[in-house]
Coordinates of C-alpha atoms and ligand atoms in Angstrom, one line a residue:
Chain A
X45 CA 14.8 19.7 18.6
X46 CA 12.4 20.9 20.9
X47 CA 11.6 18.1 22.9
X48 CA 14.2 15.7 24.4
X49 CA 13.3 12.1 23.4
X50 CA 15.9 9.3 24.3
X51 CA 13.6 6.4 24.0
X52 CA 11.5 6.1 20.5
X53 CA 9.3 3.1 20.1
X54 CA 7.5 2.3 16.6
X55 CA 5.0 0.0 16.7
X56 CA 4.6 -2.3 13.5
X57 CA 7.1 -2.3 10.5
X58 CA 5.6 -1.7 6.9
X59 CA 6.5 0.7 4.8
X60 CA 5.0 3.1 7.7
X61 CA 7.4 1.7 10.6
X62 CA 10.4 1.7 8.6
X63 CA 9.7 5.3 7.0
X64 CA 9.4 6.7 10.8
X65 CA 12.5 5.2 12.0
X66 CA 14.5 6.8 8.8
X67 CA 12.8 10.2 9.2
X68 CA 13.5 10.4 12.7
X69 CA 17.1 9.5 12.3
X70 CA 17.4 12.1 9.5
X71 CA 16.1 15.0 11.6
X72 CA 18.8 14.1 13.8
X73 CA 17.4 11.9 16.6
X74 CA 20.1 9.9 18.0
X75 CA 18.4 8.4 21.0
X76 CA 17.3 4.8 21.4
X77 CA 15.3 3.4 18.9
X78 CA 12.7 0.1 19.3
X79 CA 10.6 -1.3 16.4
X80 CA 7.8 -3.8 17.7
X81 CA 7.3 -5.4 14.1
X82 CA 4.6 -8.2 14.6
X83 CA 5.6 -10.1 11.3
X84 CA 8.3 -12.6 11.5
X85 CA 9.8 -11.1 8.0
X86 CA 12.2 -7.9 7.4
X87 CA 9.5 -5.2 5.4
X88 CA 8.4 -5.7 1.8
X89 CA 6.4 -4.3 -1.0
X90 CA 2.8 -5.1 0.3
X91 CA 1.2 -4.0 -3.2
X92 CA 3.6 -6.8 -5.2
X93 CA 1.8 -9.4 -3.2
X94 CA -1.2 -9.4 -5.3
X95 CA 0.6 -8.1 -8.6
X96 CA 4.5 -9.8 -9.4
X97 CA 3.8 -12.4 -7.0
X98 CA 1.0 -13.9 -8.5
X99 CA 2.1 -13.2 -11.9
X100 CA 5.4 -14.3 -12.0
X101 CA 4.5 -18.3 -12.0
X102 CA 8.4 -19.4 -12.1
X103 CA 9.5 -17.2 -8.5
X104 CA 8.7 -16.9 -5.6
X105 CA 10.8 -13.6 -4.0
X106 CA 9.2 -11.3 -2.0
X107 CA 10.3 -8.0 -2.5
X108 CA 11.9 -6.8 0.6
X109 CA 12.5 -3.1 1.3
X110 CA 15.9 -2.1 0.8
X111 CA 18.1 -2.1 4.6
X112 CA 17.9 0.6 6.1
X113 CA 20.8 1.9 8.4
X114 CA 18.5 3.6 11.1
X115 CA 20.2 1.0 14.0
X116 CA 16.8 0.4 15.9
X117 CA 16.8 -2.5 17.7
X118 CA 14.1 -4.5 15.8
X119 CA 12.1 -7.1 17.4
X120 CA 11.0 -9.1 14.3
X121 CA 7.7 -11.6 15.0
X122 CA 6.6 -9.3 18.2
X123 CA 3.6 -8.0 18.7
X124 CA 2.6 -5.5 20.9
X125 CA -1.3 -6.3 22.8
X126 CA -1.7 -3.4 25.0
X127 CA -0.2 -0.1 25.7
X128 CA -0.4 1.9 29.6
X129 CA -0.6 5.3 29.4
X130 CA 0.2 6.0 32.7
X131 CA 3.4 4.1 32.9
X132 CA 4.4 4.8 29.5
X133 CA 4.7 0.6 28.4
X134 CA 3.9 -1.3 25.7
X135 CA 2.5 -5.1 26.7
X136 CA 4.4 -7.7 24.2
X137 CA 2.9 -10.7 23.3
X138 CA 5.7 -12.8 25.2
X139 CA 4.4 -10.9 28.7
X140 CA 6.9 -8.7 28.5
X141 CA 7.3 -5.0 28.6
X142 CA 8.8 -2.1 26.8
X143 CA 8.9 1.5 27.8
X144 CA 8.6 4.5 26.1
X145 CA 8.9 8.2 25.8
X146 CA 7.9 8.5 22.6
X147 CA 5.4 6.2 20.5
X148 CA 4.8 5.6 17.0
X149 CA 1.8 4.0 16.1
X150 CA 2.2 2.0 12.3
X151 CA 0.7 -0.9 13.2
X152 CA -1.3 -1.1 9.7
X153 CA -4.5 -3.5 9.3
X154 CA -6.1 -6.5 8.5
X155 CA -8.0 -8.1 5.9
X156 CA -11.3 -9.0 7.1
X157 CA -12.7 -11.8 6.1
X158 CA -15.8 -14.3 6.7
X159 CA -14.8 -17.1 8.5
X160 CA -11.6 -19.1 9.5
X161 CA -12.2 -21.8 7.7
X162 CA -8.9 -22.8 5.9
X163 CA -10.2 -22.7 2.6
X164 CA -10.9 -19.3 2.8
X165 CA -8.3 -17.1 2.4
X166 CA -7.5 -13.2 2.7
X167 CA -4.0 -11.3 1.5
X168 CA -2.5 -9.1 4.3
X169 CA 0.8 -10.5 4.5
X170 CA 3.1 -12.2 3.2
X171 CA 2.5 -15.1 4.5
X172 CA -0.7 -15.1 3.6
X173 CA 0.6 -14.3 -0.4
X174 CA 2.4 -16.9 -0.1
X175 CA -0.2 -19.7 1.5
X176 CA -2.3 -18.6 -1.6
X177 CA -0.2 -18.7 -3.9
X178 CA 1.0 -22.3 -2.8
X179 CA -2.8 -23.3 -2.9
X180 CA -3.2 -21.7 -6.8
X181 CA -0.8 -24.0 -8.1
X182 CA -3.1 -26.8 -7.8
X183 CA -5.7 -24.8 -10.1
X184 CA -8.7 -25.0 -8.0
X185 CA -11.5 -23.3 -8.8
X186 CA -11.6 -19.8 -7.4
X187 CA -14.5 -17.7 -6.0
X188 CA -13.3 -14.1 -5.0
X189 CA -15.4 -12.8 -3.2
X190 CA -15.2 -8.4 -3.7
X191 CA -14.6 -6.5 -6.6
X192 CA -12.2 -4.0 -5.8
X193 CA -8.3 -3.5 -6.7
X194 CA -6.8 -6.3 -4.3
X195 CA -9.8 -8.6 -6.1
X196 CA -9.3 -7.9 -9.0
X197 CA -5.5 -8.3 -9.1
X198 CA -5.8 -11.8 -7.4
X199 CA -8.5 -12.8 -9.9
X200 CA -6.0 -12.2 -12.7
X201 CA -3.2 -13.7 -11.2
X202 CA -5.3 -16.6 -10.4
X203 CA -6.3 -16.8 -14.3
X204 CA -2.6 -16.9 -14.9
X205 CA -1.9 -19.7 -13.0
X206 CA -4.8 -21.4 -14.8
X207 CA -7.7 -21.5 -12.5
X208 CA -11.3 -21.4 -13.3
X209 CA -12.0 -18.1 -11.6
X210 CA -15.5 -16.6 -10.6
X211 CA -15.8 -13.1 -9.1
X212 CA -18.5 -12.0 -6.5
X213 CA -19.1 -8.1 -6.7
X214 CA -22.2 -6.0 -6.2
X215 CA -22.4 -3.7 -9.3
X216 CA -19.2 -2.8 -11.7
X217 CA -15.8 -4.0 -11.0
X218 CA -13.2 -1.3 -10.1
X219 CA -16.1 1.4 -10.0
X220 CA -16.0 2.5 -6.6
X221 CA -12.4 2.8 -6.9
X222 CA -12.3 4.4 -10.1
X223 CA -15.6 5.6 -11.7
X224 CA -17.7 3.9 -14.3
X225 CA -15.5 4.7 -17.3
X226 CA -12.0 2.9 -16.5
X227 CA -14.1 0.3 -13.9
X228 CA -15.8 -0.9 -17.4
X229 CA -12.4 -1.3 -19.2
X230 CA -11.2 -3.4 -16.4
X231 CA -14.5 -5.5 -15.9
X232 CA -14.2 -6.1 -20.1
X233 CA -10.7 -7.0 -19.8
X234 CA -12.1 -9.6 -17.1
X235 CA -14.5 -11.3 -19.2
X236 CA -12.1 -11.5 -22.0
X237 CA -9.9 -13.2 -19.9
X238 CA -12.7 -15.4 -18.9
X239 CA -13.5 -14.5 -15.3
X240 CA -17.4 -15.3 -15.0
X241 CA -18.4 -12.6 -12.6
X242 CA -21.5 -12.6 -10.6
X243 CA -23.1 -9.6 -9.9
X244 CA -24.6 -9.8 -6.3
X245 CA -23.6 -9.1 -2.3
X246 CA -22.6 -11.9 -0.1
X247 CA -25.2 -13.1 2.6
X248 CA -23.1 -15.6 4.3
X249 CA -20.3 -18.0 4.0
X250 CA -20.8 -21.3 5.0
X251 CA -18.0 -23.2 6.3
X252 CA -18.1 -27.0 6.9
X253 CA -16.5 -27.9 10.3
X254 CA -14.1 -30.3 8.9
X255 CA -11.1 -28.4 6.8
X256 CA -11.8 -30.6 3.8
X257 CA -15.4 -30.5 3.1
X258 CA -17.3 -28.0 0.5
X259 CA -17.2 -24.2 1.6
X260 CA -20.0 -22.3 -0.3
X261 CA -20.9 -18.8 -1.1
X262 CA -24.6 -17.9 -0.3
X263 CA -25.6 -14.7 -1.8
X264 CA -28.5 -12.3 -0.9
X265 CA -30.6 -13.6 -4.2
X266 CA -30.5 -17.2 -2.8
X267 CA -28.0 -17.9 -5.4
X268 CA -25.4 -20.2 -3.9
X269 CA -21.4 -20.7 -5.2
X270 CA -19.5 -23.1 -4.7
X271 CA -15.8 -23.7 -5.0
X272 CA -12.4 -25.3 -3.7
X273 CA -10.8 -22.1 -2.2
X274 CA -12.8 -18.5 -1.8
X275 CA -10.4 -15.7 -1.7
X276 CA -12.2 -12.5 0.5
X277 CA -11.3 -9.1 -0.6
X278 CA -13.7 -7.0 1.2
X279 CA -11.8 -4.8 2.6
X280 CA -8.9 -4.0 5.8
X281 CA -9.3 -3.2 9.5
X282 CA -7.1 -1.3 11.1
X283 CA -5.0 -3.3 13.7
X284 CA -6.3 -1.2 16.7
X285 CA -6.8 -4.1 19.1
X286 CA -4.0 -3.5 21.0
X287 CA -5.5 -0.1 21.7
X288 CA -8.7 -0.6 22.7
X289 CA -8.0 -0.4 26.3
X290 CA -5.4 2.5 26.2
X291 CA -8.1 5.4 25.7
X292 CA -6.6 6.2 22.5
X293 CA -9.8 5.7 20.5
X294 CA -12.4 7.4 19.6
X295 CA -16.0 4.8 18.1
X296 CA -12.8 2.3 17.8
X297 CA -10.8 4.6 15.5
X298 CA -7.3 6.0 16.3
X299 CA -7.3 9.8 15.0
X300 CA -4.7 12.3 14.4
X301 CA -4.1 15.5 13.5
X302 CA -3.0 17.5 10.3
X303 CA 0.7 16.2 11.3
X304 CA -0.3 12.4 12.6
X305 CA -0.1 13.6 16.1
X306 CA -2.5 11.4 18.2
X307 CA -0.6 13.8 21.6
X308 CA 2.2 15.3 22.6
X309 CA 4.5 12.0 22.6
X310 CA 2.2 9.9 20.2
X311 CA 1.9 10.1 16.8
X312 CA 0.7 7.8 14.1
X313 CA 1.0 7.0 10.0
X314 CA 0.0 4.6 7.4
X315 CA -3.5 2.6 7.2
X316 CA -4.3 2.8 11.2
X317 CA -4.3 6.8 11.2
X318 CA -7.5 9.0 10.6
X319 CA -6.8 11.6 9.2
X320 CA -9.5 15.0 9.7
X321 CA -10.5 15.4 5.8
X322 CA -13.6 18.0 4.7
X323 CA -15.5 15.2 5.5
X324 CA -14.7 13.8 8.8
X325 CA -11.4 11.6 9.7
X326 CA -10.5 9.1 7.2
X327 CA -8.1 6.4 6.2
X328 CA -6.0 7.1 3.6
X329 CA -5.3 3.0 3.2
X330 CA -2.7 3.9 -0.1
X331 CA 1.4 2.9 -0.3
X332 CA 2.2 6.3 -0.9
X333 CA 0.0 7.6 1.6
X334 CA 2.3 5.5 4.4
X335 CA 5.3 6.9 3.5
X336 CA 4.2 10.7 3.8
X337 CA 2.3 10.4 6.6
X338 CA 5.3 8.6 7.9
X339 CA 7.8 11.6 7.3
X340 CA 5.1 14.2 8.5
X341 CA 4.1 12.4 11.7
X342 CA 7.8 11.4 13.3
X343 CA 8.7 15.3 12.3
X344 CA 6.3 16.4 14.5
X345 CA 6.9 14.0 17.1
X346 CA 10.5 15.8 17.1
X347 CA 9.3 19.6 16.3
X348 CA 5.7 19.8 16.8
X349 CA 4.5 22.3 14.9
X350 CA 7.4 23.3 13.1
X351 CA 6.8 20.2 11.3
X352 CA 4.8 21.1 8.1
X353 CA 1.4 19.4 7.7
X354 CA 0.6 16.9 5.7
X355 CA 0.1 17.8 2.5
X356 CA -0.6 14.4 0.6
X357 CA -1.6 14.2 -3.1
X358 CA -3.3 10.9 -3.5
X359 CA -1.5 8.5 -6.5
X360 CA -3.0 4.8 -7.1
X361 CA -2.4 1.9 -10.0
X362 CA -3.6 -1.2 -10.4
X363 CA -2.2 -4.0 -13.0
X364 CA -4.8 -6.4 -13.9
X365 CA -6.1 -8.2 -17.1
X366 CA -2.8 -6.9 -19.1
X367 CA -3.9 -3.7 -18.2
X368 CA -2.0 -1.0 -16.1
X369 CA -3.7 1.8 -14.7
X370 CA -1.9 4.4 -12.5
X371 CA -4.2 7.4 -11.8
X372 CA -4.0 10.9 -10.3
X373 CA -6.9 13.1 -8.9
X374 CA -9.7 12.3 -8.0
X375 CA -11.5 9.3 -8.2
X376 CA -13.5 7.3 -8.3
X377 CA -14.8 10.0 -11.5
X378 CA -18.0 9.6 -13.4
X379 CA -18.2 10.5 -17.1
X380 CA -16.0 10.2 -20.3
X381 CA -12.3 11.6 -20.2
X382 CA -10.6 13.3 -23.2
X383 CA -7.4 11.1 -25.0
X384 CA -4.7 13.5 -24.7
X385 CA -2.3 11.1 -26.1
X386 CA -1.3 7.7 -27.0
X387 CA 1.3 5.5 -27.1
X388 CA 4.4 5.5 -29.0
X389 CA 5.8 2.8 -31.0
X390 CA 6.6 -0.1 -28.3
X391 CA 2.9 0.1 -26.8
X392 CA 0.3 1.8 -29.5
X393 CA -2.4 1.0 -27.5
X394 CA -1.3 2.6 -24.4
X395 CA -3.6 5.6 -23.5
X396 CA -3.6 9.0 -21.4
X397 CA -6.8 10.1 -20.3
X398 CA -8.0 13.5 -18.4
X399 CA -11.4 14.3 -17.3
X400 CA -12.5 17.7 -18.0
X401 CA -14.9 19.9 -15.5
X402 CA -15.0 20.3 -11.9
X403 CA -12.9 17.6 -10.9
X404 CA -8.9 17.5 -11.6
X405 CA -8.5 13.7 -12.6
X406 CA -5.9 12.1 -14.7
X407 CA -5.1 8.4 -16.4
X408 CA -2.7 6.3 -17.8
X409 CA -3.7 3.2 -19.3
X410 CA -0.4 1.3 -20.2
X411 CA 1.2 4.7 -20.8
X412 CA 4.1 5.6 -18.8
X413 CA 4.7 9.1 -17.6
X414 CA 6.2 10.0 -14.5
X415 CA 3.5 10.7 -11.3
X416 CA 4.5 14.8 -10.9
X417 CA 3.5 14.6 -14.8
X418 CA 0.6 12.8 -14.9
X419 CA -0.4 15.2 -11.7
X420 CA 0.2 18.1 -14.3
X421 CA -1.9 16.1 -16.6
X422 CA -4.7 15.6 -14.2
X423 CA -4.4 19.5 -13.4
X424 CA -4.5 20.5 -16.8
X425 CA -0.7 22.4 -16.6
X426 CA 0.8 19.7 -18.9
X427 CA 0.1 18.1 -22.2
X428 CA 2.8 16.0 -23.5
X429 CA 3.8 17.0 -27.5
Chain B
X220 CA 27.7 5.7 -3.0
X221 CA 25.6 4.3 -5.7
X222 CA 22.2 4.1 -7.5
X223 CA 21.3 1.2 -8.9
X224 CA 18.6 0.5 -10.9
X225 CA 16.8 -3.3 -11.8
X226 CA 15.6 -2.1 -15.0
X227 CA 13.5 -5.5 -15.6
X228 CA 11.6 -4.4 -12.7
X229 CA 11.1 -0.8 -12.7
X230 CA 7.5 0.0 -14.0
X231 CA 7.9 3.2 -14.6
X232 CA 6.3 4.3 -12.2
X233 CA 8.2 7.7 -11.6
X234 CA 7.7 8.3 -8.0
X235 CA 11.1 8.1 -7.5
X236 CA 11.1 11.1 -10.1
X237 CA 8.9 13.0 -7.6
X238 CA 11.2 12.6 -4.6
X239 CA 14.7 12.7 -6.7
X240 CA 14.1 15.0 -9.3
X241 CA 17.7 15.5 -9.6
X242 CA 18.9 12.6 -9.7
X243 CA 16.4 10.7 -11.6
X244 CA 13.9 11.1 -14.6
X245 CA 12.0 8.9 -16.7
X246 CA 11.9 9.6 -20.7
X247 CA 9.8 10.1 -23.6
X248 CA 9.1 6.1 -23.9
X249 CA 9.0 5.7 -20.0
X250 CA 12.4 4.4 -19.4
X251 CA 13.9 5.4 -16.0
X252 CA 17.5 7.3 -16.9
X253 CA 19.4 7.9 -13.4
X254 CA 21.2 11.0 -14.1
X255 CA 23.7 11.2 -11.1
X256 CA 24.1 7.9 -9.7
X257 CA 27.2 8.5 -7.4
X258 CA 26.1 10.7 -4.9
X259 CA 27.9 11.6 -1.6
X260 CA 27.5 10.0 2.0
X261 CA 25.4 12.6 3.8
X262 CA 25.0 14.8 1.3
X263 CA 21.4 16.1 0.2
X264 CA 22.0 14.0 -2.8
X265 CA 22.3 10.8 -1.0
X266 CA 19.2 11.9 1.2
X267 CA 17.0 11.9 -2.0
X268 CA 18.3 8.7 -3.5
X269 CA 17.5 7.1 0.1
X270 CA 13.9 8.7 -0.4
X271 CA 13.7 7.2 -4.1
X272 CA 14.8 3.7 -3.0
X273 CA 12.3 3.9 -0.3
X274 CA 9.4 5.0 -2.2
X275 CA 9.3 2.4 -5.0
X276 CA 6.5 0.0 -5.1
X277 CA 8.7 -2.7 -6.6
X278 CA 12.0 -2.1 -5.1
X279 CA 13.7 -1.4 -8.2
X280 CA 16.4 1.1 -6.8
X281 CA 19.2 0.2 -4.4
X282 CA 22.1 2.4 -2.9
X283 CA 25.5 0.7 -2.5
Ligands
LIG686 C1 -2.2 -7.2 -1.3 C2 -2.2 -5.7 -1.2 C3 -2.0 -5.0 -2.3 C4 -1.9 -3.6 -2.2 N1 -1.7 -2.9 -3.3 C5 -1.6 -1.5 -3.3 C6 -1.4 -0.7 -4.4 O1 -1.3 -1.2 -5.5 N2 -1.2 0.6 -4.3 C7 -1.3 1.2 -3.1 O2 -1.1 2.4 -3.0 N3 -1.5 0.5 -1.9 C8 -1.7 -0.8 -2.0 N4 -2.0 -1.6 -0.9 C9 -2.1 -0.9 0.4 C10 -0.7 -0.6 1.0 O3 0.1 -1.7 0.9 C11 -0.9 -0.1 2.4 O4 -1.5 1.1 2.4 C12 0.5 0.1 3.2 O5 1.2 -1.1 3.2 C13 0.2 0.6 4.6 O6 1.4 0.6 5.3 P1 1.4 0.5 6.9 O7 2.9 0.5 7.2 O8 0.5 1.5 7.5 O9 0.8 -0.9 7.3 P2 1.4 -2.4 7.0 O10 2.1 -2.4 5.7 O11 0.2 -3.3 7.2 O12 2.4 -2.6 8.2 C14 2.0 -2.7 9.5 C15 2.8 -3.8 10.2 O13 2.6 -3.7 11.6 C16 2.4 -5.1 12.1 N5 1.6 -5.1 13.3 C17 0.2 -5.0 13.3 N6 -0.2 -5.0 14.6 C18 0.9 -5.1 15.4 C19 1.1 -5.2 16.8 N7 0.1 -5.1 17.6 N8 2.4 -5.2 17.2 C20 3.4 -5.2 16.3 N9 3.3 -5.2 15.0 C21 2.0 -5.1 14.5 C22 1.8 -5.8 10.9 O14 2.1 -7.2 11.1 C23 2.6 -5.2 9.7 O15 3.8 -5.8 9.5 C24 -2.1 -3.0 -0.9 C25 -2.3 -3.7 0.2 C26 -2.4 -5.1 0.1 C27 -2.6 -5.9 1.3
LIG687 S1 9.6 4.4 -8.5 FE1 10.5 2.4 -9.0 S2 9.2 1.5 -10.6 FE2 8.8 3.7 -10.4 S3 10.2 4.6 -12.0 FE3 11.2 4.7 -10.0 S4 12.4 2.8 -10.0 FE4 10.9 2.6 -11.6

């Protein structure tokens, strides 16, 4: 190790949080070990939030992240509001403070939303899954507000439960995520399922001042919707608010290196970091995206360079509709793709999909194959027999 | 130790396949076949299946 660390703090524990303190243990950092983790809960899967726990209609079990045995002291329902660079502290939310002399930033986001009216809700957390999903077994009638993956996924676990469910989404469902092609499947799949979706953008949300009254959905056309709960999926923000006074940021955006290195003693992973691309920094707001950030970044807060850079190969699925789509590549892809195979006997209508031409993209619709084959698939170096 | 597996709730996924390829592999009809399940304490082995565990989406995989 190059540098002599005897006091690691991780701020925030998702999948990020936890990865870092099990990659810094395994390169062989034996020091003390803090984890600020702002939820009251032990991790979990953030992606079953809007998939088995909304479909599942008979449990309610998170999915918690197997323990982990990297020792830290954890201090569960924490939060860290400001950070001092020239003492080296972290601010708590209880007044107190913790020093550092190394920092991990994997503090995540949130879901932004339009109000805080309680009728409207947004899915960040488990708590939050689990306030909606308390609220959906009254079958109200549901206006989701976005069109993406997260609404998407709620809008079929909310037809599972039985609620009359309307969508609000500016063009094609699923396109900007995945191109026009598999965004169509998913939209008919929708429809079939009877989700009326509107096609329009949001002007404003009105929210009666009392938590009972009507909260209605005022689009840009001057059409208005109304219903008993709105669900907002329009998109996350990363939980930098505790930063905003330490000089870390840059127009309000934390940014790293190739190796999640924010400095010499700070590094940061998961849906806070942005990352240098071709095209400027970016978010890369994905599950698997977390964890190898994760690994790379608390490396190179050990090694520095040593550390190899990140090299991440972007993997996403969605299950929504009956449909499963896990994709590699890129995306979202315009045009058709080629059926390179389909499903054996237990699911004949399961599909695998590759887009020939410039770009390297791959699907599987329902089909399972493992992620480093579908990558093959997506590169054109495997075809299954 | 060992790898344990809640087949109801695998999905196939394979990402444990990418980190574990030793130790892990799904079939021809997408079934998830662990093919060392006692692996070492400390060992590389047990290092992988602690990546594997971690990486699942639906926490499927365990190590006891
Ligand atoms: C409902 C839902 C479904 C998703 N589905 C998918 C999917 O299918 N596939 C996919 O690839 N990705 C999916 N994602 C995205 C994926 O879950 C995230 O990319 C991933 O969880 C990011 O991990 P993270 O550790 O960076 O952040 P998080 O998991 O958000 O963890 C950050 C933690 O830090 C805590 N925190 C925040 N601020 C502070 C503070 N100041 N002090 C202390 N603690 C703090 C937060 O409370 C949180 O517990 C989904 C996300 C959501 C919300
Ligand atoms: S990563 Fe999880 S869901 Fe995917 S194949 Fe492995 S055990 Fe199954």
């Amino acid at each position: 190790m190059d540098r002599n660390y005897d006091n690691i703090v991780i701020v925030g524990y998702g999948i990020a949080g936890m990865t870092a303190a099990d990659t810094l243990r395994s390169h062989g950092y034996q020091g003390r070990l803090t984890i600020v983790g702002g939820e009251p809960h032990e991790p979990y899967s953030r992606p079953a939030l809007s998939k088995a726990m909304l479909a599942d209609v008979s449990t309610v079990e998170p999915q918690y992240l197997p323990a982990s045995d990297h020792g830290a002291k954890v201090l569960l329902g924490s939060r860290a509001v400001a950070l001092d660079l020239k003492r080296n502290t972290i601010t708590l939310d209880n007044g107190e403070y913790i020093d550092f002399d190394g920092l991990v930033i994997a503090s995540g986001s949130t879901a932004k939303r339009f109000t805080d009216h309680p009728r409207e809700f947004a899915v960040r957390s488990l708590d939050d899954a689990l306030r909606l999903r308390t609220r959906l077994h009254d079958q109200p009638n549901v206006v989701i507000l976005g069109g993406g993956p997260l609404g998407m996924e709620i809008a079929s676990g909310a037809r599972n439960i039985g609620c009359a469910v309307t969508l609000v989404h500016r063009g094609l469902p699923m396109a900007s995520h995945l191109g026009p092609y598999l965004g169509g499947w998913c939209t008919e799949a929708a429809r079939a399922r009877g989700v009326e979706l509107i096609d329009g953008r949001v002007a404003e949300v009105y929210a009666p001042d009392s938590a009972d009254g009507p909260i209605t959905v005022c689009l840009e056309s001057g059409q208005e919707v109304g219903g008993d709960v709105i669900v907002s999926t329009i998109g996350d923000a990363p939980e930098g608010d505790w930063l905003a006074d330490s000089g870390l940021l840059t127009d309000g955006r934390l940014k790293v290196d190739t190796r999640g290195r924010v400095n010499e003693h700070i590094v940061a992973a998961g849906d806070i970091a942005w990352l240098p691309t071709a095209d400027g920094h970016e978010r890369q707001p994905l599950w698997t995206a977390a964890i190898e950030q994760a690994k790379t970044a608390s490396h190179a807060l050990l090694v520095g360079d040593e550390a190899p850079p990140l090299n991440f190969q972007s993997y996403f699925w969605t299950e929504q509709f009956g449909l499963t789509i896990r994709v590699s590549g890129d995306f979202p892809i315009h045009g058709e793709p080629e059926v390179v195979a389909r499903g054996q006997k237990a699911n004949p209508d399961a599909l695998l999909l590759r887009w020939n031409g410039d770009a390297q993209s791959a699907a599987a619709v329902g089909y399972r194959i493992a992620i480093p084959k579908l990558r093959k698939v997506a590169t054109g170096d495997f075809l299954p027999s | 130790m060992r790898i344990e597996l809640d087949q109801p709730r695998c999905e196939g996924h394979g990402l444990c396949e990418e980190v574990a390829p030793d130790l892990v592999h799904l079939d021809d009809e997408g079934e998830l076949v662990i093919d060392i399940a006692e692996v070492e304490a400390g060992s590389n082995e047990e290092h992988h299946a602690q990546e594997a565990v971690r990486i699942c989406p639906v926490t499927a995989l365990s190590l006891k």
